Amino acid sequence: MSSPDEGHEAQLAAPEVNVESDGRLTVPAEHVTALLRSIARSWQAGAYDGVPVMTTESGPEISLEPVTVRSLADVLDNIANQLDVQYIHITTHTTHTE
């Protein structure tokens, strides 16, 4: 849960993008889950005080109820947890041969 002193402008964890030898772009798995969790924390911080959250990035302002924003944040946390479970499963069931 968020605390009142987290503030409304939580720092987002921008993922590191790597270029593989074949030109594919990859992002470390832990950076993906960190990004999802940092977005969730930012949303939770913005909805902490019970005042509707206003979106102002582009287009008309939209007012979102705090309970909706917190629910969306919970969904992002849940996705991050599910990804972590998959990553752990893959790393513990993959044999590394060198």
PDB file of N, CA, C and O in Angstrom, residues 38-87:
ATOM      1  N   SER A  38       6.441   0.096 -10.732  1.00  0.00           N
ATOM      2  CA  SER A  38       6.624   1.534 -10.513  1.00  0.00           C
ATOM      3  C   SER A  38       5.424   2.325 -11.037  1.00  0.00           C
ATOM      4  O   SER A  38       5.015   3.316 -10.431  1.00  0.00           O
ATOM      5  N   ILE A  39       4.818   1.865 -12.132  1.00  0.00           N
ATOM      6  CA  ILE A  39       3.593   2.507 -12.612  1.00  0.00           C
ATOM      7  C   ILE A  39       2.489   2.321 -11.580  1.00  0.00           C
ATOM      8  O   ILE A  39       1.769   3.264 -11.241  1.00  0.00           O
ATOM      9  N   ALA A  40       2.366   1.103 -11.064  1.00  0.00           N
ATOM     10  CA  ALA A  40       1.336   0.822 -10.052  1.00  0.00           C
ATOM     11  C   ALA A  40       1.534   1.705  -8.821  1.00  0.00           C
ATOM     12  O   ALA A  40       0.567   2.279  -8.303  1.00  0.00           O
ATOM     13  N   ARG A  41       2.781   1.838  -8.344  1.00  0.00           N
ATOM     14  CA  ARG A  41       3.055   2.689  -7.174  1.00  0.00           C
ATOM     15  C   ARG A  41       2.699   4.139  -7.462  1.00  0.00           C
ATOM     16  O   ARG A  41       2.139   4.836  -6.612  1.00  0.00           O
ATOM     17  N   SER A  42       3.006   4.609  -8.665  1.00  0.00           N
ATOM     18  CA  SER A  42       2.689   5.976  -9.039  1.00  0.00           C
ATOM     19  C   SER A  42       1.179   6.191  -9.022  1.00  0.00           C
ATOM     20  O   SER A  42       0.690   7.198  -8.502  1.00  0.00           O
ATOM     21  N   TRP A  43       0.436   5.255  -9.585  1.00  0.00           N
ATOM     22  CA  TRP A  43      -1.019   5.362  -9.594  1.00  0.00           C
ATOM     23  C   TRP A  43      -1.576   5.313  -8.181  1.00  0.00           C
ATOM     24  O   TRP A  43      -2.481   6.066  -7.833  1.00  0.00           O
ATOM     25  N   GLN A  44      -1.054   4.392  -7.359  1.00  0.00           N
ATOM     26  CA  GLN A  44      -1.530   4.284  -5.983  1.00  0.00           C
ATOM     27  C   GLN A  44      -1.257   5.570  -5.213  1.00  0.00           C
ATOM     28  O   GLN A  44      -2.101   6.025  -4.445  1.00  0.00           O
ATOM     29  N   ALA A  45      -0.103   6.163  -5.434  1.00  0.00           N
ATOM     30  CA  ALA A  45       0.237   7.416  -4.741  1.00  0.00           C
ATOM     31  C   ALA A  45      -0.715   8.531  -5.168  1.00  0.00           C
ATOM     32  O   ALA A  45      -1.162   9.325  -4.344  1.00  0.00           O
ATOM     33  N   GLY A  46      -1.052   8.577  -6.445  1.00  0.00           N
ATOM     34  CA  GLY A  46      -1.958   9.606  -6.945  1.00  0.00           C
ATOM     35  C   GLY A  46      -3.373   9.444  -6.432  1.00  0.00           C
ATOM     36  O   GLY A  46      -4.113  10.418  -6.320  1.00  0.00           O
ATOM     37  N   ALA A  47      -3.761   8.219  -6.100  1.00  0.00           N
ATOM     38  CA  ALA A  47      -5.123   7.950  -5.640  1.00  0.00           C
ATOM     39  C   ALA A  47      -5.205   7.830  -4.125  1.00  0.00           C
ATOM     40  O   ALA A  47      -6.257   7.543  -3.588  1.00  0.00           O
ATOM     41  N   TYR A  48      -4.122   8.092  -3.435  1.00  0.00           N
ATOM     42  CA  TYR A  48      -4.067   7.864  -1.993  1.00  0.00           C
ATOM     43  C   TYR A  48      -5.038   8.727  -1.204  1.00  0.00           C
ATOM     44  O   TYR A  48      -5.696   8.248  -0.301  1.00  0.00           O
ATOM     45  N   ASP A  49      -5.148   9.980  -1.559  1.00  0.00           N
ATOM     46  CA  ASP A  49      -5.914  10.920  -0.736  1.00  0.00           C
ATOM     47  C   ASP A  49      -7.419  10.891  -0.979  1.00  0.00           C
ATOM     48  O   ASP A  49      -8.167  11.638  -0.355  1.00  0.00           O
ATOM     49  N   GLY A  50      -7.894  10.026  -1.882  1.00  0.00           N
ATOM     50  CA  GLY A  50      -9.331   9.906  -2.108  1.00  0.00           C
ATOM     51  C   GLY A  50      -9.921  10.919  -3.072  1.00  0.00           C
ATOM     52  O   GLY A  50     -11.105  10.897  -3.351  1.00  0.00           O
ATOM     53  N   VAL A  51      -9.096  11.823  -3.587  1.00  0.00           N
ATOM     54  CA  VAL A  51      -9.550  12.825  -4.549  1.00  0.00           C
ATOM     55  C   VAL A  51      -9.488  12.204  -5.949  1.00  0.00           C
ATOM     56  O   VAL A  51      -8.516  11.521  -6.269  1.00  0.00           O
ATOM     57  N   PRO A  52     -10.493  12.401  -6.798  1.00  0.00           N
ATOM     58  CA  PRO A  52     -10.438  11.838  -8.149  1.00  0.00           C
ATOM     59  C   PRO A  52      -9.138  12.218  -8.866  1.00  0.00           C
ATOM     60  O   PRO A  52      -8.641  13.326  -8.746  1.00  0.00           O
ATOM     61  N   VAL A  53      -8.599  11.264  -9.578  1.00  0.00           N
ATOM     62  CA  VAL A  53      -7.345  11.452 -10.295  1.00  0.00           C
ATOM     63  C   VAL A  53      -7.668  12.042 -11.660  1.00  0.00           C
ATOM     64  O   VAL A  53      -8.494  11.505 -12.397  1.00  0.00           O
ATOM     65  N   MET A  54      -7.023  13.152 -11.978  1.00  0.00           N
ATOM     66  CA  MET A  54      -7.258  13.817 -13.251  1.00  0.00           C
ATOM     67  C   MET A  54      -6.146  13.444 -14.231  1.00  0.00           C
ATOM     68  O   MET A  54      -4.965  13.504 -13.890  1.00  0.00           O
ATOM     69  N   THR A  55      -6.526  13.057 -15.423  1.00  0.00           N
ATOM     70  CA  THR A  55      -5.547  12.800 -16.471  1.00  0.00           C
ATOM     71  C   THR A  55      -5.452  14.047 -17.335  1.00  0.00           C
ATOM     72  O   THR A  55      -6.464  14.634 -17.698  1.00  0.00           O
ATOM     73  N   THR A  56      -4.239  14.479 -17.654  1.00  0.00           N
ATOM     74  CA  THR A  56      -4.069  15.719 -18.404  1.00  0.00           C
ATOM     75  C   THR A  56      -3.020  15.621 -19.504  1.00  0.00           C
ATOM     76  O   THR A  56      -2.715  16.603 -20.137  1.00  0.00           O
ATOM     77  N   GLU A  57      -2.452  14.445 -19.746  1.00  0.00           N
ATOM     78  CA  GLU A  57      -1.372  14.310 -20.719  1.00  0.00           C
ATOM     79  C   GLU A  57      -1.779  14.766 -22.118  1.00  0.00           C
ATOM     80  O   GLU A  57      -1.100  15.542 -22.742  1.00  0.00           O
ATOM     81  N   SER A  58      -2.865  14.238 -22.635  1.00  0.00           N
ATOM     82  CA  SER A  58      -3.318  14.646 -23.967  1.00  0.00           C
ATOM     83  C   SER A  58      -4.836  14.504 -24.021  1.00  0.00           C
ATOM     84  O   SER A  58      -5.414  13.654 -23.370  1.00  0.00           O
ATOM     85  N   GLY A  59      -5.444  15.350 -24.769  1.00  0.00           N
ATOM     86  CA  GLY A  59      -6.894  15.295 -24.891  1.00  0.00           C
ATOM     87  C   GLY A  59      -7.595  15.922 -23.699  1.00  0.00           C
ATOM     88  O   GLY A  59      -6.971  16.572 -22.866  1.00  0.00           O
ATOM     89  N   PRO A  60      -8.898  15.701 -23.624  1.00  0.00           N
ATOM     90  CA  PRO A  60      -9.669  16.306 -22.526  1.00  0.00           C
ATOM     91  C   PRO A  60      -9.322  15.653 -21.188  1.00  0.00           C
ATOM     92  O   PRO A  60      -8.927  14.496 -21.128  1.00  0.00           O
ATOM     93  N   GLU A  61      -9.483  16.424 -20.117  1.00  0.00           N
ATOM     94  CA  GLU A  61      -9.240  15.882 -18.784  1.00  0.00           C
ATOM     95  C   GLU A  61     -10.284  14.823 -18.469  1.00  0.00           C
ATOM     96  O   GLU A  61     -11.462  14.992 -18.761  1.00  0.00           O
ATOM     97  N   ILE A  62      -9.841  13.743 -17.867  1.00  0.00           N
ATOM     98  CA  ILE A  62     -10.731  12.676 -17.447  1.00  0.00           C
ATOM     99  C   ILE A  62     -10.515  12.471 -15.959  1.00  0.00           C
ATOM    100  O   ILE A  62      -9.377  12.382 -15.497  1.00  0.00           O
ATOM    101  N   SER A  63     -11.587  12.408 -15.227  1.00  0.00           N
ATOM    102  CA  SER A  63     -11.524  12.199 -13.792  1.00  0.00           C
ATOM    103  C   SER A  63     -11.756  10.726 -13.488  1.00  0.00           C
ATOM    104  O   SER A  63     -12.790  10.176 -13.855  1.00  0.00           O
ATOM    105  N   LEU A  64     -10.787  10.090 -12.856  1.00  0.00           N
ATOM    106  CA  LEU A  64     -10.911   8.685 -12.485  1.00  0.00           C
ATOM    107  C   LEU A  64     -11.080   8.574 -10.980  1.00  0.00           C
ATOM    108  O   LEU A  64     -10.350   9.218 -10.222  1.00  0.00           O
ATOM    109  N   GLU A  65     -12.026   7.764 -10.552  1.00  0.00           N
ATOM    110  CA  GLU A  65     -12.243   7.564  -9.131  1.00  0.00           C
ATOM    111  C   GLU A  65     -11.042   6.828  -8.528  1.00  0.00           C
ATOM    112  O   GLU A  65     -10.494   5.921  -9.158  1.00  0.00           O
ATOM    113  N   PRO A  66     -10.625   7.215  -7.332  1.00  0.00           N
ATOM    114  CA  PRO A  66      -9.473   6.584  -6.688  1.00  0.00           C
ATOM    115  C   PRO A  66      -9.583   5.065  -6.596  1.00  0.00           C
ATOM    116  O   PRO A  66      -8.594   4.363  -6.790  1.00  0.00           O
ATOM    117  N   VAL A  67     -10.779   4.555  -6.341  1.00  0.00           N
ATOM    118  CA  VAL A  67     -10.934   3.103  -6.241  1.00  0.00           C
ATOM    119  C   VAL A  67     -10.625   2.430  -7.578  1.00  0.00           C
ATOM    120  O   VAL A  67     -10.048   1.346  -7.624  1.00  0.00           O
ATOM    121  N   THR A  68     -10.974   3.091  -8.671  1.00  0.00           N
ATOM    122  CA  THR A  68     -10.666   2.563 -10.004  1.00  0.00           C
ATOM    123  C   THR A  68      -9.165   2.569 -10.249  1.00  0.00           C
ATOM    124  O   THR A  68      -8.603   1.580 -10.732  1.00  0.00           O
ATOM    125  N   VAL A  69      -8.518   3.666  -9.911  1.00  0.00           N
ATOM    126  CA  VAL A  69      -7.072   3.779 -10.110  1.00  0.00           C
ATOM    127  C   VAL A  69      -6.342   2.741  -9.266  1.00  0.00           C
ATOM    128  O   VAL A  69      -5.420   2.073  -9.738  1.00  0.00           O
ATOM    129  N   ARG A  70      -6.771   2.571  -8.012  1.00  0.00           N
ATOM    130  CA  ARG A  70      -6.129   1.567  -7.146  1.00  0.00           C
ATOM    131  C   ARG A  70      -6.364   0.158  -7.687  1.00  0.00           C
ATOM    132  O   ARG A  70      -5.477  -0.694  -7.636  1.00  0.00           O
ATOM    133  N   SER A  71      -7.544  -0.089  -8.241  1.00  0.00           N
ATOM    134  CA  SER A  71      -7.827  -1.402  -8.826  1.00  0.00           C
ATOM    135  C   SER A  71      -6.926  -1.667 -10.033  1.00  0.00           C
ATOM    136  O   SER A  71      -6.405  -2.773 -10.198  1.00  0.00           O
ATOM    137  N   LEU A  72      -6.747  -0.659 -10.874  1.00  0.00           N
ATOM    138  CA  LEU A  72      -5.854  -0.806 -12.020  1.00  0.00           C
ATOM    139  C   LEU A  72      -4.417  -1.041 -11.571  1.00  0.00           C
ATOM    140  O   LEU A  72      -3.689  -1.861 -12.147  1.00  0.00           O
ATOM    141  N   ALA A  73      -4.006  -0.346 -10.519  1.00  0.00           N
ATOM    142  CA  ALA A  73      -2.660  -0.538  -9.969  1.00  0.00           C
ATOM    143  C   ALA A  73      -2.497  -1.966  -9.452  1.00  0.00           C
ATOM    144  O   ALA A  73      -1.452  -2.598  -9.662  1.00  0.00           O
ATOM    145  N   ASP A  74      -3.527  -2.478  -8.804  1.00  0.00           N
ATOM    146  CA  ASP A  74      -3.482  -3.860  -8.319  1.00  0.00           C
ATOM    147  C   ASP A  74      -3.345  -4.848  -9.474  1.00  0.00           C
ATOM    148  O   ASP A  74      -2.645  -5.853  -9.364  1.00  0.00           O
ATOM    149  N   VAL A  75      -4.014  -4.558 -10.587  1.00  0.00           N
ATOM    150  CA  VAL A  75      -3.908  -5.424 -11.763  1.00  0.00           C
ATOM    151  C   VAL A  75      -2.466  -5.434 -12.278  1.00  0.00           C
ATOM    152  O   VAL A  75      -1.915  -6.493 -12.592  1.00  0.00           O
ATOM    153  N   LEU A  76      -1.833  -4.258 -12.340  1.00  0.00           N
ATOM    154  CA  LEU A  76      -0.436  -4.214 -12.789  1.00  0.00           C
ATOM    155  C   LEU A  76       0.478  -4.985 -11.849  1.00  0.00           C
ATOM    156  O   LEU A  76       1.376  -5.714 -12.296  1.00  0.00           O
ATOM    157  N   ASP A  77       0.270  -4.846 -10.538  1.00  0.00           N
ATOM    158  CA  ASP A  77       1.058  -5.620  -9.567  1.00  0.00           C
ATOM    159  C   ASP A  77       0.855  -7.117  -9.779  1.00  0.00           C
ATOM    160  O   ASP A  77       1.808  -7.893  -9.727  1.00  0.00           O
ATOM    161  N   ASN A  78      -0.385  -7.515 -10.034  1.00  0.00           N
ATOM    162  CA  ASN A  78      -0.684  -8.922 -10.248  1.00  0.00           C
ATOM    163  C   ASN A  78       0.006  -9.447 -11.509  1.00  0.00           C
ATOM    164  O   ASN A  78       0.555 -10.554 -11.509  1.00  0.00           O
ATOM    165  N   ILE A  79       0.001  -8.663 -12.569  1.00  0.00           N
ATOM    166  CA  ILE A  79       0.693  -9.056 -13.805  1.00  0.00           C
ATOM    167  C   ILE A  79       2.188  -9.211 -13.534  1.00  0.00           C
ATOM    168  O   ILE A  79       2.819 -10.176 -13.980  1.00  0.00           O
ATOM    169  N   ALA A  80       2.767  -8.267 -12.803  1.00  0.00           N
ATOM    170  CA  ALA A  80       4.192  -8.356 -12.465  1.00  0.00           C
ATOM    171  C   ALA A  80       4.473  -9.627 -11.666  1.00  0.00           C
ATOM    172  O   ALA A  80       5.471 -10.320 -11.913  1.00  0.00           O
ATOM    173  N   ASN A  81       3.610  -9.956 -10.727  1.00  0.00           N
ATOM    174  CA  ASN A  81       3.784 -11.182  -9.941  1.00  0.00           C
ATOM    175  C   ASN A  81       3.698 -12.425 -10.825  1.00  0.00           C
ATOM    176  O   ASN A  81       4.492 -13.359 -10.673  1.00  0.00           O
ATOM    177  N   GLN A  82       2.725 -12.442 -11.743  1.00  0.00           N
ATOM    178  CA  GLN A  82       2.588 -13.582 -12.644  1.00  0.00           C
ATOM    179  C   GLN A  82       3.820 -13.740 -13.533  1.00  0.00           C
ATOM    180  O   GLN A  82       4.281 -14.856 -13.777  1.00  0.00           O
ATOM    181  N   LEU A  83       4.347 -12.614 -14.017  1.00  0.00           N
ATOM    182  CA  LEU A  83       5.574 -12.673 -14.820  1.00  0.00           C
ATOM    183  C   LEU A  83       6.742 -13.205 -14.005  1.00  0.00           C
ATOM    184  O   LEU A  83       7.512 -14.049 -14.478  1.00  0.00           O
ATOM    185  N   ASP A  84       6.865 -12.732 -12.764  1.00  0.00           N
ATOM    186  CA  ASP A  84       7.942 -13.220 -11.900  1.00  0.00           C
ATOM    187  C   ASP A  84       7.860 -14.733 -11.708  1.00  0.00           C
ATOM    188  O   ASP A  84       8.873 -15.429 -11.743  1.00  0.00           O
ATOM    189  N   VAL A  85       6.650 -15.252 -11.505  1.00  0.00           N
ATOM    190  CA  VAL A  85       6.469 -16.698 -11.344  1.00  0.00           C
ATOM    191  C   VAL A  85       6.941 -17.419 -12.609  1.00  0.00           C
ATOM    192  O   VAL A  85       7.649 -18.434 -12.531  1.00  0.00           O
ATOM    193  N   GLN A  86       6.574 -16.896 -13.767  1.00  0.00           N
ATOM    194  CA  GLN A  86       7.012 -17.515 -15.021  1.00  0.00           C
ATOM    195  C   GLN A  86       8.524 -17.449 -15.172  1.00  0.00           C
ATOM    196  O   GLN A  86       9.161 -18.423 -15.591  1.00  0.00           O
ATOM    197  N   TYR A  87       9.116 -16.301 -14.838  1.00  0.00           N
ATOM    198  CA  TYR A  87      10.573 -16.147 -14.949  1.00  0.00           C
ATOM    199  C   TYR A  87      11.282 -17.124 -14.026  1.00  0.00           C
ATOM    200  O   TYR A  87      12.269 -17.756 -14.408  1.00  0.00           O
TER     201      TYR A  87
END
